[in-house]
Amino acid sequence: MDTEGAATESRKTTAVEDVAHHLVRCLRAEGVEYVFGIPGEENIRFVDALNDSGIRYILVRHEQAASFMAEIYGRLTGRAGVCSATLGPGAINLLLGTADATTNSAPLVALAAQGSLRRIHKESHQVIDLVSMFAPVTLWSARIECPDAVPEMMRKAFKTAQSERPGAVFLAVPEDIEADRPVETLGSLQIDTVRADAPSPSQIARAVEVLGTARNPIVLAGHGAARAGASAALLRFAERLNIPVATTFHGKGVFPDDHPNALGAVGFMRHDYGNFGFDAADVLLCVGYEVQEFDPVKINPNGDKRIVHLHRFPAEVDAHYPVAVGVEGDLSQALDALAAALPDGLAYDASSSTKIRSLLDEELRYGRDNEAFPLVPQRVVADVRMALDRHDIVLADTGAGKMWMSRLYPTYEPNTCLVSNGLSTMGFALPGAIAAQLARPDRRVLAMMGDGSFLMNSQELETAVRERVPLVVLVLVDEEYGLITWKMELELGRHSHTRFTNPDLVAYAESFGARGYRVESADQLLPTLRRALDDDGVSVIACPVDYSENLRLTDRLGTLSGPF
């Protein structure tokens, strides 16, 4: 090659971006706003390429937190949240939130570095088989082995993560591939959005036959109804037929809890008030319900109720979830079509809703009027509800506090009371609250956590302070893994190995640059919550709680009898 030709070829080579920049270009094409993660030696080019890209890199203090942030961002927006880590231990730390996203039906794309292709076939420093490790907890797990495959693989990753049923995808990027360049400049692929089909008229007709002969049908709205934005159609359907509506923990708010037909949420570990509505039901109309949300044996113990399943995909096979009719398609269209096809004047009896709601309201009143210290959990739930507006967001971490919030906290809009009920992992609420505030900056965000959950990812206080993300963390202090104690006492009549001690949580919060508050009487919680929520900063509230109410609740539920 002559000198002029060599110079031309050199200019061509330098004009072609490396894979790291192509990854970022694809992220921009997908509308990604944030990448949550920690850089490593093997992905420095990718992290550097994010500079001046318009994508904000949120540096976290633990990769597990990055995966929880990506999950909650995806859950609230419907667009895949993105988390990033280096190879080996960094990638392993992404695993928990990635699995949580898949089991909670939240779109997520996890990117991790990997050792170079020249050494992944053998024992090598920090190299393990990441693709195989992530495969059981993702919808797709793959390794990029060719620079020219980047646009296709990135588009497939987002399409897979965001399609129904959404979940997590994992891509490994070997360090030599990240630095490599494709043969020619590549563009991102066109985004094709999958639209839900209209429901089948024949299946609607079959569902009409089942509902037309029902004496006491009941609606169960799940997470899929929230993802589909089916609240308005669900409200129309319930009012047209005067049918009672319950939700799962993940479906909380998709049907407002202050509606006369609302039964509240089901999924508690014992036979709760809402379950009595299911006891009397002969037909269950399940809208966007997924078996992984909770075991259907709790609402159909004998497997004898007829079930109409409305969702974008077929139901999971379960002996206690025998589907008489499955209607696949857009949930709002399906509900409206079903209501229109039922005979005029058909109406059911929703009077059980009134009794069940009154029992829940009675517990909240008990909490509001209870001045005991440490606080009873009902008081905490009541004060959190009074402190937050209808559209504000609370994330209730896994533990005894989650149980009280899930069953008792009145919720009026979907995705305003978030729990993990697929994997039910601890420690997601604080990092998740950071992502929730970024995804919904017009809303106030509260992370409600037990002291056990809080100290699993409390280092992310520094992230929130550094990134200036305003949020409040309410830590329920009992120096115990309270839910495990509760379960042990129920099943064994005793408990062990659940007690621990805490640092000074106020001083701990302040050491990160956050504000710390200590609740020292029952009447201090509500004003402290209001003050912290109105503050444009990061606050931690340490609130002692008395979980002796746990066993009182399950004892009371055990003696309760229906029908209502």
Coordinates of C-alpha atoms in Angstrom, one line a residue:
M1 CA 0.0 0.0 0.0
D2 CA 1.4 3.4 -0.9
T3 CA 1.8 6.2 1.7
E4 CA -1.3 8.1 0.6
G5 CA -3.4 4.9 0.7
A6 CA -2.1 4.0 4.1
A7 CA -3.0 7.5 5.4
T8 CA -6.5 7.2 3.9
E9 CA -7.0 3.7 5.5
S10 CA -5.8 5.1 8.9
R11 CA -8.3 7.9 8.7
K12 CA -11.0 5.4 8.0
T13 CA -10.0 3.3 10.9
T14 CA -10.0 6.2 13.4
A15 CA -13.4 7.4 12.1
V16 CA -15.0 4.1 13.1
E17 CA -16.1 4.2 16.7
D18 CA -15.1 1.4 19.1
V19 CA -17.7 -0.9 20.6
A20 CA -17.9 1.1 23.8
H21 CA -19.2 4.1 21.8
H22 CA -21.6 1.9 19.8
L23 CA -23.0 0.5 23.0
V24 CA -23.7 4.1 24.2
R25 CA -25.2 5.0 20.8
C26 CA -27.6 2.1 21.1
L27 CA -28.5 3.1 24.6
R28 CA -29.3 6.6 23.4
A29 CA -31.5 5.2 20.6
E30 CA -33.5 3.3 23.2
G31 CA -34.2 6.5 25.1
V32 CA -32.0 5.5 28.1
E33 CA -31.6 8.4 30.6
Y34 CA -29.6 6.7 33.4
V35 CA -27.0 4.0 33.8
F36 CA -26.6 2.8 37.4
G37 CA -23.3 1.1 38.2
I38 CA -19.6 1.0 39.3
P39 CA -16.8 1.2 36.8
G40 CA -14.1 -1.5 36.5
E41 CA -10.8 -1.9 34.8
E42 CA -12.5 -3.9 32.0
N43 CA -15.2 -1.4 31.1
I44 CA -13.5 1.9 31.4
R45 CA -14.1 2.7 27.7
F46 CA -17.8 2.2 28.1
V47 CA -18.0 4.4 31.2
D48 CA -15.9 7.1 29.4
A49 CA -18.1 7.0 26.3
L50 CA -21.1 7.9 28.5
N51 CA -19.5 11.3 29.1
D52 CA -21.3 14.0 27.0
S53 CA -23.7 11.4 25.7
G54 CA -26.8 12.9 27.5
I55 CA -27.0 9.7 29.6
R56 CA -26.4 10.3 33.3
Y57 CA -24.1 7.8 35.0
I58 CA -25.2 7.2 38.6
L59 CA -22.2 6.0 40.5
V60 CA -23.4 3.7 43.3
R61 CA -21.6 2.1 46.3
H62 CA -22.6 -1.5 45.6
E63 CA -23.6 -3.2 42.4
Q64 CA -26.6 -4.8 44.1
A65 CA -28.0 -1.3 44.6
A66 CA -27.4 -0.5 40.9
S67 CA -29.5 -3.5 39.9
F68 CA -32.3 -2.5 42.3
M69 CA -32.3 1.1 40.9
A70 CA -32.5 -0.2 37.4
E71 CA -35.4 -2.5 38.4
I72 CA -37.5 0.2 40.0
Y73 CA -36.8 2.7 37.2
G74 CA -38.0 0.0 34.7
R75 CA -41.0 -0.8 36.8
L76 CA -42.2 2.8 37.0
T77 CA -41.5 3.9 33.4
G78 CA -42.0 0.7 31.5
R79 CA -38.7 1.3 29.8
A80 CA -35.8 -1.0 30.8
G81 CA -33.6 0.3 33.5
V82 CA -29.9 -0.2 32.8
C83 CA -27.2 -1.3 35.3
S84 CA -23.5 -1.8 34.7
A85 CA -20.7 -3.6 36.4
T86 CA -17.2 -5.0 35.8
L87 CA -16.5 -8.7 35.5
G88 CA -16.4 -11.3 38.2
P89 CA -17.5 -10.0 41.6
G90 CA -19.0 -6.8 40.2
A91 CA -21.2 -8.8 37.8
I92 CA -22.1 -11.3 40.6
N93 CA -23.3 -8.4 42.7
L94 CA -25.8 -7.5 40.0
L95 CA -27.4 -10.8 40.2
L96 CA -29.9 -10.2 43.0
G97 CA -31.6 -7.1 41.6
T98 CA -31.6 -8.8 38.1
A99 CA -33.4 -11.8 39.5
D100 CA -35.8 -9.5 41.5
A101 CA -36.6 -7.7 38.2
T102 CA -37.5 -10.9 36.4
T103 CA -39.6 -12.3 39.2
N104 CA -41.3 -8.9 39.7
S105 CA -41.9 -8.4 35.9
A106 CA -39.8 -5.3 35.6
P107 CA -37.8 -4.5 32.4
L108 CA -34.1 -4.4 33.1
V109 CA -30.9 -4.6 31.0
A110 CA -27.7 -5.6 32.9
L111 CA -24.4 -5.0 31.2
A112 CA -21.2 -6.5 32.6
A113 CA -17.6 -6.6 31.5
Q114 CA -15.9 -9.9 30.9
G115 CA -12.4 -11.2 30.4
S116 CA -11.1 -11.1 26.8
L117 CA -12.1 -13.8 24.3
R118 CA -8.5 -14.9 24.3
R119 CA -8.7 -16.2 27.9
I120 CA -12.4 -17.0 28.8
H121 CA -11.9 -20.6 27.7
K122 CA -9.6 -21.4 30.6
E123 CA -9.0 -20.7 34.3
S124 CA -8.3 -17.0 34.4
H125 CA -8.2 -14.1 36.8
Q126 CA -11.8 -13.0 37.7
V127 CA -13.3 -14.9 34.9
I128 CA -16.4 -17.1 35.5
D129 CA -19.2 -18.1 33.1
L130 CA -21.5 -15.1 33.6
V131 CA -23.8 -16.0 30.8
S132 CA -24.7 -19.3 32.4
M133 CA -24.9 -17.7 35.8
F134 CA -27.5 -15.1 34.7
A135 CA -29.4 -17.5 32.4
P136 CA -31.8 -18.9 35.1
V137 CA -32.9 -15.4 36.3
T138 CA -33.2 -13.6 32.9
L139 CA -35.3 -13.8 29.8
W140 CA -32.1 -13.8 27.7
S141 CA -28.4 -14.0 28.6
A142 CA -25.7 -13.7 26.1
R143 CA -22.1 -12.5 25.4
I144 CA -21.2 -10.1 22.6
E145 CA -18.4 -11.8 20.6
C146 CA -18.4 -9.7 17.5
P147 CA -18.4 -5.9 17.2
D148 CA -20.7 -5.9 14.2
A149 CA -23.4 -7.7 16.4
V150 CA -23.8 -4.8 18.8
P151 CA -26.8 -3.1 17.2
E152 CA -28.8 -6.3 16.9
M153 CA -27.9 -7.6 20.3
M154 CA -28.7 -4.3 22.0
R155 CA -32.1 -4.0 20.2
K156 CA -32.9 -7.6 21.1
A157 CA -32.0 -7.0 24.7
F158 CA -34.4 -4.0 25.1
K159 CA -37.1 -5.6 23.0
T160 CA -37.0 -8.8 25.1
A161 CA -36.9 -6.9 28.4
Q162 CA -39.8 -4.6 27.6
S163 CA -42.1 -7.1 25.9
E164 CA -44.9 -8.8 27.9
R165 CA -44.1 -10.5 30.3
P166 CA -41.2 -8.0 31.0
G167 CA -38.1 -9.0 32.9
A168 CA -34.3 -8.8 32.9
V169 CA -31.7 -9.4 30.1
F170 CA -28.0 -9.8 30.6
L171 CA -25.2 -9.0 28.2
A172 CA -21.5 -9.7 28.8
V173 CA -19.0 -7.5 27.0
P174 CA -15.5 -9.0 26.8
E175 CA -12.8 -6.4 27.4
D176 CA -11.1 -6.9 24.0
I177 CA -14.5 -6.6 22.2
E178 CA -15.3 -3.3 24.1
A179 CA -12.1 -1.8 22.7
D180 CA -12.5 -3.3 19.2
R181 CA -13.9 -1.6 16.2
P182 CA -16.4 -2.9 13.7
V183 CA -15.5 -3.1 10.0
E184 CA -17.6 0.0 9.3
T185 CA -19.6 2.5 11.2
L186 CA -22.8 0.9 12.5
G187 CA -26.1 2.6 13.3
S188 CA -28.7 1.6 15.9
L189 CA -31.7 -0.4 14.7
Q190 CA -35.2 0.8 14.3
I191 CA -37.3 0.4 17.4
D192 CA -40.4 -1.7 16.7
T193 CA -43.0 -1.4 19.5
V194 CA -45.2 -4.4 20.0
R195 CA -48.8 -3.5 20.5
A196 CA -51.3 -5.7 22.3
D197 CA -53.9 -7.4 20.2
A198 CA -57.6 -6.9 20.6
P199 CA -59.2 -9.8 22.5
S200 CA -60.7 -12.7 20.5
P201 CA -64.5 -12.4 20.1
S202 CA -64.9 -16.1 20.6
Q203 CA -63.0 -16.0 23.9
I204 CA -65.0 -13.0 25.1
A205 CA -68.2 -15.0 24.3
R206 CA -67.0 -17.9 26.3
A207 CA -66.1 -15.6 29.2
V208 CA -69.6 -14.1 29.0
E209 CA -71.1 -17.6 29.4
V210 CA -69.1 -18.2 32.6
L211 CA -69.9 -14.8 34.1
G212 CA -73.5 -14.9 33.0
T213 CA -74.1 -17.9 35.2
A214 CA -72.0 -16.7 38.2
R215 CA -73.7 -16.0 41.5
N216 CA -70.8 -14.4 43.3
P217 CA -68.0 -13.4 41.0
I218 CA -65.0 -11.4 42.2
V219 CA -62.3 -9.6 40.3
L220 CA -58.6 -10.0 41.2
A221 CA -56.4 -7.3 39.6
G222 CA -52.7 -8.1 39.5
H223 CA -49.4 -6.5 38.4
G224 CA -50.2 -6.9 34.7
A225 CA -53.2 -4.6 35.1
A226 CA -50.9 -1.9 36.5
R227 CA -48.4 -2.4 33.7
A228 CA -51.1 -2.2 31.1
G229 CA -52.6 1.0 32.5
A230 CA -56.0 -0.7 32.9
S231 CA -57.2 1.3 35.9
A232 CA -59.9 3.3 34.0
A233 CA -61.3 0.2 32.3
L234 CA -61.3 -1.8 35.5
L235 CA -63.2 1.0 37.2
R236 CA -65.8 1.1 34.4
F237 CA -66.2 -2.7 34.5
A238 CA -66.7 -2.8 38.3
E239 CA -69.2 0.0 38.3
R240 CA -71.1 -1.5 35.3
L241 CA -71.6 -4.8 37.0
N242 CA -71.3 -3.8 40.7
I243 CA -68.6 -6.4 41.2
P244 CA -66.2 -6.5 44.1
V245 CA -62.5 -6.0 43.2
A246 CA -59.4 -7.1 45.1
T247 CA -55.8 -6.6 44.1
T248 CA -52.5 -8.4 44.7
F249 CA -49.8 -6.6 46.6
H250 CA -48.2 -5.7 43.2
G251 CA -51.5 -4.5 41.9
K252 CA -52.2 -2.1 44.8
G253 CA -53.7 1.1 43.6
V254 CA -54.8 -0.2 40.2
F255 CA -58.3 -0.1 41.7
P256 CA -58.6 2.7 44.3
D257 CA -59.0 1.5 47.9
D258 CA -61.6 4.3 48.7
H259 CA -64.0 2.9 46.0
P260 CA -67.2 1.2 47.5
N261 CA -66.4 -2.0 45.5
A262 CA -62.8 -2.3 46.8
L263 CA -61.8 -5.3 48.8
G264 CA -58.2 -4.3 49.4
A265 CA -55.2 -6.5 48.8
V266 CA -54.8 -10.2 49.2
G267 CA -51.5 -12.1 49.6
F268 CA -51.0 -12.0 53.4
M269 CA -49.6 -15.1 55.0
R270 CA -52.8 -15.9 56.8
H271 CA -56.5 -15.8 55.9
D272 CA -57.1 -12.1 55.9
Y273 CA -60.3 -10.0 55.6
G274 CA -60.2 -9.9 51.8
N275 CA -60.0 -13.7 51.6
F276 CA -63.5 -14.0 52.9
G277 CA -64.7 -12.3 49.7
F278 CA -63.0 -15.1 47.8
D279 CA -64.4 -17.8 50.0
A280 CA -68.0 -16.9 48.9
A281 CA -67.0 -16.5 45.2
D282 CA -67.8 -19.1 42.5
V283 CA -66.0 -17.3 39.7
L284 CA -62.7 -15.4 39.7
L285 CA -62.1 -12.9 37.0
C286 CA -58.3 -12.4 37.2
V287 CA -57.1 -9.4 35.4
G288 CA -53.3 -9.2 34.9
Y289 CA -52.7 -11.6 37.7
E290 CA -49.5 -13.7 37.7
V291 CA -49.2 -16.8 39.8
Q292 CA -45.7 -15.7 41.0
E293 CA -47.3 -12.7 42.8
F294 CA -48.8 -15.1 45.4
D295 CA -49.9 -18.7 45.7
P296 CA -53.5 -19.1 44.3
V297 CA -54.2 -21.8 47.0
K298 CA -54.9 -18.8 49.3
I299 CA -58.0 -17.8 47.2
N300 CA -58.9 -21.2 45.7
P301 CA -57.9 -23.8 48.3
N302 CA -60.1 -26.6 46.8
G303 CA -59.4 -25.7 43.2
D304 CA -63.1 -25.7 42.5
K305 CA -63.7 -22.0 41.4
R306 CA -64.1 -21.2 37.7
I307 CA -61.5 -18.8 36.6
V308 CA -61.5 -16.3 33.7
H309 CA -57.9 -15.3 33.0
L310 CA -57.4 -11.9 31.3
H311 CA -53.8 -11.1 30.3
R312 CA -51.4 -10.6 27.5
F313 CA -50.1 -14.2 27.8
P314 CA -51.4 -17.6 29.0
A315 CA -51.7 -18.4 32.7
E316 CA -49.1 -20.5 34.5
V317 CA -50.3 -24.1 35.2
D318 CA -51.3 -24.6 38.8
A319 CA -53.7 -27.0 40.4
H320 CA -55.4 -24.2 42.3
Y321 CA -55.6 -22.0 39.2
P322 CA -57.7 -24.0 36.7
V323 CA -58.5 -21.6 33.9
A324 CA -62.0 -22.1 32.4
V325 CA -61.5 -19.3 29.8
G326 CA -58.3 -17.5 28.9
V327 CA -58.7 -14.1 27.1
E328 CA -55.4 -12.8 25.7
G329 CA -54.9 -9.3 24.5
D330 CA -55.1 -5.7 25.6
L331 CA -56.6 -5.7 29.1
S332 CA -58.6 -2.4 28.7
Q333 CA -60.1 -3.6 25.5
A334 CA -60.9 -7.0 27.0
L335 CA -62.7 -5.5 30.0
D336 CA -64.7 -3.1 27.9
A337 CA -65.6 -5.9 25.4
L338 CA -66.6 -8.2 28.2
A339 CA -68.8 -5.5 29.9
A340 CA -70.5 -4.7 26.6
A341 CA -71.2 -8.3 25.8
L342 CA -72.9 -9.1 29.2
P343 CA -76.7 -8.6 29.4
D344 CA -78.0 -5.2 30.2
G345 CA -79.1 -4.9 33.8
L346 CA -76.8 -7.7 35.0
A347 CA -75.4 -6.7 38.4
Y348 CA -73.8 -8.6 41.2
D349 CA -73.7 -8.1 45.0
A350 CA -70.7 -6.2 46.2
S351 CA -71.9 -5.7 49.8
S352 CA -69.0 -7.8 51.2
S353 CA -66.7 -5.0 50.2
T354 CA -68.4 -2.7 52.7
K355 CA -67.8 -5.0 55.6
I356 CA -64.2 -5.9 54.6
R357 CA -63.3 -2.3 54.1
S358 CA -64.8 -1.4 57.4
L359 CA -62.5 -4.0 59.1
L360 CA -59.5 -2.5 57.5
D361 CA -60.6 1.0 58.4
E362 CA -61.1 -0.1 61.9
E363 CA -57.5 -1.2 62.1
L364 CA -56.3 2.2 60.7
R365 CA -58.4 4.0 63.3
Y366 CA -56.9 1.9 66.0
G367 CA -53.5 2.9 64.7
R368 CA -54.3 6.6 64.5
D369 CA -55.6 6.7 68.1
N370 CA -52.9 4.5 69.6
E371 CA -50.3 6.6 71.6
A372 CA -48.2 3.6 72.6
F373 CA -44.4 3.9 72.3
P374 CA -42.6 2.2 70.6
L375 CA -45.3 2.7 67.9
V376 CA -47.7 -0.1 66.9
P377 CA -47.3 -0.8 63.1
Q378 CA -50.9 0.3 62.5
R379 CA -49.9 3.8 63.8
V380 CA -47.0 3.8 61.4
V381 CA -49.2 2.9 58.4
A382 CA -51.8 5.5 59.3
D383 CA -49.2 8.2 59.7
V384 CA -47.5 7.4 56.4
R385 CA -50.8 7.5 54.6
M386 CA -51.6 10.9 56.2
A387 CA -48.1 12.3 55.3
L388 CA -48.2 11.3 51.6
D389 CA -50.4 12.6 48.8
R390 CA -52.4 10.2 46.7
H391 CA -49.8 10.1 43.9
D392 CA -46.7 10.0 46.1
I393 CA -44.6 6.8 46.2
V394 CA -43.7 4.6 49.1
L395 CA -41.5 1.6 48.7
A396 CA -42.1 -1.0 51.5
D397 CA -39.1 -3.2 52.0
T398 CA -39.5 -6.9 52.7
G399 CA -40.2 -7.8 56.3
A400 CA -42.9 -7.3 58.9
G401 CA -43.4 -3.7 57.8
K402 CA -44.2 -4.9 54.2
M403 CA -46.9 -7.1 55.5
W404 CA -48.6 -4.3 57.4
M405 CA -48.3 -1.9 54.5
S406 CA -49.4 -4.3 51.8
R407 CA -52.6 -5.3 53.6
L408 CA -53.5 -2.1 55.3
Y409 CA -52.1 0.9 53.4
P410 CA -54.9 2.6 51.4
T411 CA -53.6 3.0 47.8
Y412 CA -55.3 5.0 45.1
E413 CA -53.1 4.9 42.1
P414 CA -51.0 2.1 40.6
N415 CA -47.3 2.0 41.3
T416 CA -47.5 4.2 44.4
C417 CA -47.0 1.5 46.9
L418 CA -44.1 -0.7 45.7
V419 CA -43.1 -4.1 47.2
S420 CA -41.1 -7.0 46.0
N421 CA -43.4 -10.0 46.0
G422 CA -41.9 -12.1 43.3
L423 CA -38.5 -12.7 44.9
S424 CA -39.4 -10.8 48.1
T425 CA -35.8 -9.6 48.6
M426 CA -34.6 -7.4 51.4
G427 CA -32.7 -4.2 50.9
F428 CA -34.3 -2.9 47.6
A429 CA -36.2 0.1 49.0
L430 CA -33.4 2.6 49.6
P431 CA -31.7 2.2 46.2
G432 CA -35.1 1.8 44.7
A433 CA -36.3 5.1 46.1
I434 CA -33.3 6.9 44.4
A435 CA -34.5 5.5 41.1
A436 CA -38.1 6.2 41.8
Q437 CA -37.3 9.9 42.5
L438 CA -35.3 10.1 39.2
A439 CA -38.1 8.4 37.3
R440 CA -40.9 10.5 38.9
P441 CA -39.3 13.8 40.0
D442 CA -42.8 15.4 40.4
R443 CA -43.6 13.1 43.3
R444 CA -42.3 12.7 46.9
V445 CA -40.7 9.4 47.6
L446 CA -40.5 7.4 50.9
A447 CA -38.5 4.3 51.5
M448 CA -40.0 2.4 54.5
M449 CA -37.6 -0.3 55.8
G450 CA -36.9 -2.4 58.8
D451 CA -33.6 -1.9 60.4
G452 CA -32.4 -5.2 59.0
S453 CA -33.2 -4.2 55.5
F454 CA -31.8 -0.7 55.9
L455 CA -28.3 -1.8 56.9
M456 CA -28.1 -4.1 53.9
N457 CA -27.8 -1.2 51.5
S458 CA -27.5 1.9 53.7
Q459 CA -24.3 2.9 51.9
E460 CA -26.6 4.3 49.2
L461 CA -27.4 7.3 51.4
E462 CA -24.0 8.6 50.1
T463 CA -25.2 8.1 46.5
A464 CA -28.5 10.0 47.2
V465 CA -26.6 12.9 48.9
R466 CA -23.9 13.1 46.3
E467 CA -26.4 13.0 43.4
R468 CA -28.8 15.4 45.2
V469 CA -31.7 13.0 45.0
P470 CA -34.3 14.1 47.6
L471 CA -35.9 11.2 49.5
V472 CA -36.9 10.1 53.0
V473 CA -36.0 6.8 54.6
L474 CA -38.2 5.6 57.4
V475 CA -36.4 3.0 59.4
L476 CA -38.6 0.8 61.7
V477 CA -36.4 -0.1 64.6
D478 CA -36.9 -3.3 66.5
E479 CA -33.4 -4.7 66.4
E480 CA -34.7 -7.9 65.0
Y481 CA -35.6 -9.7 61.8
G482 CA -39.2 -9.3 62.9
L483 CA -40.9 -11.2 60.1
I484 CA -38.8 -14.3 60.8
T485 CA -39.6 -14.0 64.5
W486 CA -43.3 -13.8 63.6
K487 CA -43.1 -16.9 61.4
M488 CA -41.1 -18.8 64.0
E489 CA -43.6 -18.0 66.7
L490 CA -46.5 -19.0 64.5
E491 CA -45.0 -22.3 63.4
L492 CA -42.8 -23.3 66.3
G493 CA -44.1 -21.4 69.3
R494 CA -40.6 -19.9 69.9
H495 CA -37.9 -18.0 68.0
S496 CA -34.1 -17.8 67.9
H497 CA -31.2 -16.1 66.1
T498 CA -33.1 -13.1 64.9
R499 CA -31.8 -10.4 67.2
F500 CA -29.1 -7.9 66.5
T501 CA -28.0 -4.4 67.5
N502 CA -27.8 -1.1 65.5
P503 CA -25.5 1.9 65.3
D504 CA -26.9 5.3 66.3
L505 CA -29.0 5.7 63.1
V506 CA -29.3 9.5 63.5
A507 CA -25.5 9.9 63.7
Y508 CA -25.1 7.4 61.0
A509 CA -27.3 9.3 58.6
E510 CA -25.6 12.6 59.5
S511 CA -22.2 11.1 58.8
F512 CA -23.3 10.7 55.1
G513 CA -24.5 14.3 55.0
A514 CA -28.1 13.4 55.4
R515 CA -30.5 14.7 58.0
G516 CA -31.3 12.3 60.9
Y517 CA -34.4 12.3 63.0
R518 CA -35.3 10.1 66.0
V519 CA -38.9 9.5 66.9
E520 CA -39.3 9.5 70.7
S521 CA -43.1 9.4 71.1
A522 CA -46.0 8.3 69.0
D523 CA -47.2 11.9 68.2
Q524 CA -43.8 12.8 66.7
L525 CA -43.9 10.5 63.7
L526 CA -46.4 12.4 61.5
P527 CA -44.9 15.9 61.9
T528 CA -41.4 14.4 61.4
L529 CA -42.5 12.7 58.2
R530 CA -44.1 15.9 56.9
R531 CA -41.1 18.0 57.7
A532 CA -38.7 15.5 56.1
L533 CA -40.9 15.0 53.0
D534 CA -41.1 18.8 52.5
D535 CA -37.3 19.1 52.7
D536 CA -35.3 19.1 49.5
G537 CA -32.7 16.7 50.7
V538 CA -32.1 13.2 52.1
S539 CA -33.5 12.4 55.5
V540 CA -33.5 9.3 57.7
I541 CA -36.1 8.8 60.4
A542 CA -35.4 6.2 63.1
C543 CA -38.8 5.1 64.5
P544 CA -39.0 2.4 67.2
V545 CA -41.8 -0.1 66.5
D546 CA -43.5 -2.7 68.7
Y547 CA -44.2 -5.9 66.7
S548 CA -46.0 -7.7 69.4
E549 CA -49.0 -6.6 67.3
N550 CA -48.0 -9.3 64.7
L551 CA -49.1 -12.2 66.7
R552 CA -52.2 -10.4 67.9
L553 CA -53.2 -9.9 64.3
T554 CA -52.8 -13.5 63.3
D555 CA -54.6 -14.7 66.4
R556 CA -57.5 -12.3 65.6
L557 CA -57.6 -13.4 62.0
G558 CA -57.6 -17.0 63.1
T559 CA -60.8 -16.5 65.1
L560 CA -62.6 -14.4 62.5
S561 CA -65.5 -16.1 60.7
G562 CA -67.6 -15.2 57.6
P563 CA -69.3 -14.9 55.3
F564 CA -69.5 -11.1 55.2

